[in-house]
């Protein structure tokens, strides 16, 4: 095994990286001014013990702990079993989230059962609609499946700052900058998901959610004074 791989697989190294990223996100949030809008209904649901499905684009995932108020209730985020996914999951844990790790060995049925169990316990579910590998800003059908299965209300969320750091990832993951101004926005997705949608209905719902996520993300960018992000896979 190469030295680089041994370092990358080192628990101590990974804990250090997790801690540095989490500390940076806290610092960037606390030293910036944020406008938070549209969260009243989602916060009210969570406060009264009604779990929700919380959906955003993977590019904006790092600020999820400030888009969902964990002082009001629990939330579990789905994380990849890959090294980068494990790292992101542990950063979210340090910032107050719980996680449900995916695995190539775990069947979709088992994962869905775990999601259903968590929501029955009152835990909300967070998911990046295009994660963990993309294509960027192309929604999967998973949020629709879970909305149908759990009956939970679905809320789309986004954050934006005028200037951000972008990581060299498939979706140009955004990191907030300190001493800046930003926006945090939430809006409920209003579509009704039938218990047994046809394939055409499921696809129409998937497209509707994708459009809603694009709209709220572009709205956040506009409110922050930045041009809408051009990233959109064909």
Coordinates of C-alpha atoms in Angstrom, one line a residue, residues 35-227:
X35 CA -30.8 36.4 5.8
X36 CA -33.0 33.4 6.6
X37 CA -36.4 33.2 4.8
X38 CA -39.2 30.8 4.2
X39 CA -38.4 28.4 7.0
X40 CA -41.5 29.0 9.2
X41 CA -43.6 26.1 8.0
X42 CA -40.7 23.5 8.0
X43 CA -39.6 24.6 11.4
X44 CA -43.2 24.3 12.7
X45 CA -43.5 20.8 11.4
X46 CA -40.2 19.7 13.0
X47 CA -41.0 21.4 16.3
X48 CA -44.3 19.5 16.6
X49 CA -42.6 16.2 15.9
X50 CA -43.7 15.9 12.3
X51 CA -40.7 14.7 10.2
X52 CA -40.0 16.2 6.8
X53 CA -38.0 15.4 3.7
X54 CA -35.3 18.1 3.3
X55 CA -33.9 18.3 -0.3
X56 CA -31.1 20.4 -1.8
X57 CA -28.5 20.2 -4.5
X58 CA -25.3 18.4 -3.6
X59 CA -23.3 21.6 -4.5
X60 CA -24.9 23.4 -1.5
X61 CA -24.7 20.5 1.0
X62 CA -22.0 21.8 3.3
X63 CA -24.4 24.4 4.8
X64 CA -27.2 21.9 5.4
X65 CA -26.7 22.1 9.3
X66 CA -27.6 25.8 9.1
X67 CA -30.5 25.2 6.7
X68 CA -32.2 22.7 9.2
X69 CA -32.6 23.8 12.8
X70 CA -31.4 20.7 14.8
X71 CA -32.5 22.4 18.1
X72 CA -36.1 21.7 17.0
X73 CA -35.7 18.1 16.0
X74 CA -33.6 15.3 14.6
X75 CA -32.5 14.8 11.0
X76 CA -30.6 12.0 9.3
X77 CA -28.6 12.7 6.1
X78 CA -27.9 10.0 3.5
X79 CA -24.1 9.7 3.0
X80 CA -22.0 7.7 0.5
X81 CA -19.8 4.8 1.5
X82 CA -17.0 6.2 -0.6
X83 CA -14.1 8.0 1.2
X84 CA -15.3 11.5 0.3
X85 CA -18.9 10.6 1.3
X86 CA -17.8 9.3 4.7
X87 CA -15.8 12.5 5.2
X88 CA -18.8 14.6 4.3
X89 CA -21.0 12.5 6.6
X90 CA -18.7 13.0 9.6
X91 CA -18.5 16.7 9.0
X92 CA -22.3 16.8 9.2
X93 CA -22.3 14.7 12.4
X94 CA -19.9 17.2 14.0
X95 CA -22.4 19.9 13.0
X96 CA -25.5 18.2 14.6
X97 CA -26.8 15.8 11.9
X98 CA -27.2 12.0 12.1
X99 CA -26.3 9.9 9.1
X100 CA -27.6 6.9 7.2
X101 CA -24.6 5.5 5.4
X102 CA -25.2 4.0 1.9
X103 CA -23.3 0.9 0.9
X104 CA -22.9 -0.9 -2.4
X105 CA -23.9 -4.1 -0.5
X106 CA -27.1 -2.6 0.9
X107 CA -30.1 -3.1 -1.3
X108 CA -32.5 -0.3 -2.0
X109 CA -35.2 -2.1 -0.1
X110 CA -33.1 -2.3 3.0
X111 CA -32.2 1.4 2.7
X112 CA -35.9 2.4 2.2
X113 CA -36.9 0.4 5.3
X114 CA -34.2 2.2 7.3
X115 CA -35.6 5.6 6.1
X116 CA -39.1 4.6 6.9
X117 CA -38.0 3.4 10.4
X118 CA -36.3 6.7 11.1
X119 CA -39.3 8.8 10.0
X120 CA -41.6 6.7 12.2
X121 CA -39.3 7.7 15.1
X122 CA -39.8 11.3 14.2
X123 CA -36.5 11.9 12.5
X124 CA -36.5 14.1 9.3
X125 CA -34.6 12.9 6.3
X126 CA -32.1 15.0 4.4
X127 CA -31.0 14.2 0.8
X128 CA -29.0 15.8 -2.0
X129 CA -31.3 15.1 -5.0
X130 CA -28.3 14.7 -7.3
X131 CA -25.9 13.0 -4.9
X132 CA -23.6 11.4 -4.3
X133 CA -22.1 11.3 -7.8
X134 CA -24.4 13.3 -10.0
X135 CA -25.0 14.2 -12.8
X136 CA -25.0 17.7 -11.2
X137 CA -28.4 19.3 -10.7
X138 CA -30.3 16.3 -12.2
X139 CA -32.6 15.0 -9.6
X140 CA -32.9 11.3 -9.0
X141 CA -36.2 9.7 -8.3
X142 CA -35.3 8.8 -4.7
X143 CA -36.9 11.8 -3.0
X144 CA -40.2 11.0 -4.8
X145 CA -40.0 7.4 -3.7
X146 CA -39.4 8.4 -0.1
X147 CA -42.2 11.0 -0.1
X148 CA -44.6 8.4 -1.4
X149 CA -43.4 5.8 1.1
X150 CA -43.3 8.0 4.2
X151 CA -46.0 10.5 3.5
X152 CA -43.7 13.3 4.7
X153 CA -43.9 16.8 3.4
X154 CA -41.0 17.8 1.1
X155 CA -39.1 21.1 1.5
X156 CA -36.5 22.4 -0.9
X157 CA -33.6 24.5 0.5
X158 CA -30.5 26.4 -0.7
X159 CA -27.8 28.8 0.5
X160 CA -25.8 31.3 -1.5
X161 CA -23.2 34.0 -0.9
X162 CA -22.0 36.5 -3.5
X163 CA -18.5 35.0 -3.4
X164 CA -17.7 31.4 -2.4
X165 CA -14.9 28.9 -2.5
X166 CA -15.5 26.1 -5.0
X167 CA -13.9 22.7 -4.6
X168 CA -12.6 20.7 -7.6
X169 CA -15.5 18.2 -7.3
X170 CA -18.0 16.9 -9.9
X171 CA -20.5 19.5 -8.8
X172 CA -18.1 22.4 -7.8
X173 CA -19.0 22.0 -4.1
X174 CA -19.5 25.4 -2.6
X175 CA -17.9 26.6 0.7
X176 CA -19.0 29.8 2.4
X177 CA -16.5 32.6 3.0
X178 CA -16.1 34.3 6.4
X179 CA -16.9 38.0 6.9
X180 CA -19.5 37.9 4.1
X181 CA -23.2 38.1 3.6
X182 CA -25.4 35.3 2.5
X183 CA -28.9 33.9 2.3
X184 CA -30.6 30.7 3.5
X185 CA -33.9 29.9 1.7
X186 CA -36.6 27.3 2.1
X187 CA -39.8 26.5 0.2
X188 CA -42.2 23.6 0.4
X189 CA -42.6 21.5 -2.7
X190 CA -46.4 21.5 -3.2
X191 CA -46.9 18.5 -5.4
X192 CA -49.0 15.6 -4.1
X193 CA -47.3 12.2 -4.5
X194 CA -49.8 9.3 -5.1
X195 CA -49.3 6.1 -3.3
X196 CA -48.9 4.2 -6.6
X197 CA -47.8 6.6 -9.3
X198 CA -47.4 5.4 -12.8
X199 CA -44.0 5.6 -14.5
X200 CA -45.1 8.7 -16.3
X201 CA -46.4 10.3 -13.1
X202 CA -43.2 9.5 -11.2
X203 CA -41.1 11.1 -14.0
X204 CA -43.3 14.2 -14.1
X205 CA -42.9 14.5 -10.3
X206 CA -39.1 14.0 -10.5
X207 CA -39.0 16.8 -13.1
X208 CA -41.2 19.0 -11.0
X209 CA -38.9 18.6 -8.0
X210 CA -35.8 19.3 -10.1
X211 CA -37.4 22.5 -11.4
X212 CA -38.3 23.5 -7.8
X213 CA -34.7 23.0 -6.7
X214 CA -33.3 25.0 -9.6
X215 CA -35.7 27.8 -8.9
X216 CA -34.9 28.1 -5.2
X217 CA -31.2 27.8 -5.8
X218 CA -31.3 30.5 -8.5
X219 CA -33.5 32.6 -6.2
X220 CA -30.8 32.3 -3.5
X221 CA -28.1 33.2 -5.9
X222 CA -30.1 36.3 -7.0
X223 CA -30.8 37.4 -3.4
X224 CA -27.1 37.1 -2.6
X225 CA -26.1 39.2 -5.6
X226 CA -24.5 36.5 -7.7
X227 CA -25.3 35.2 -11.1

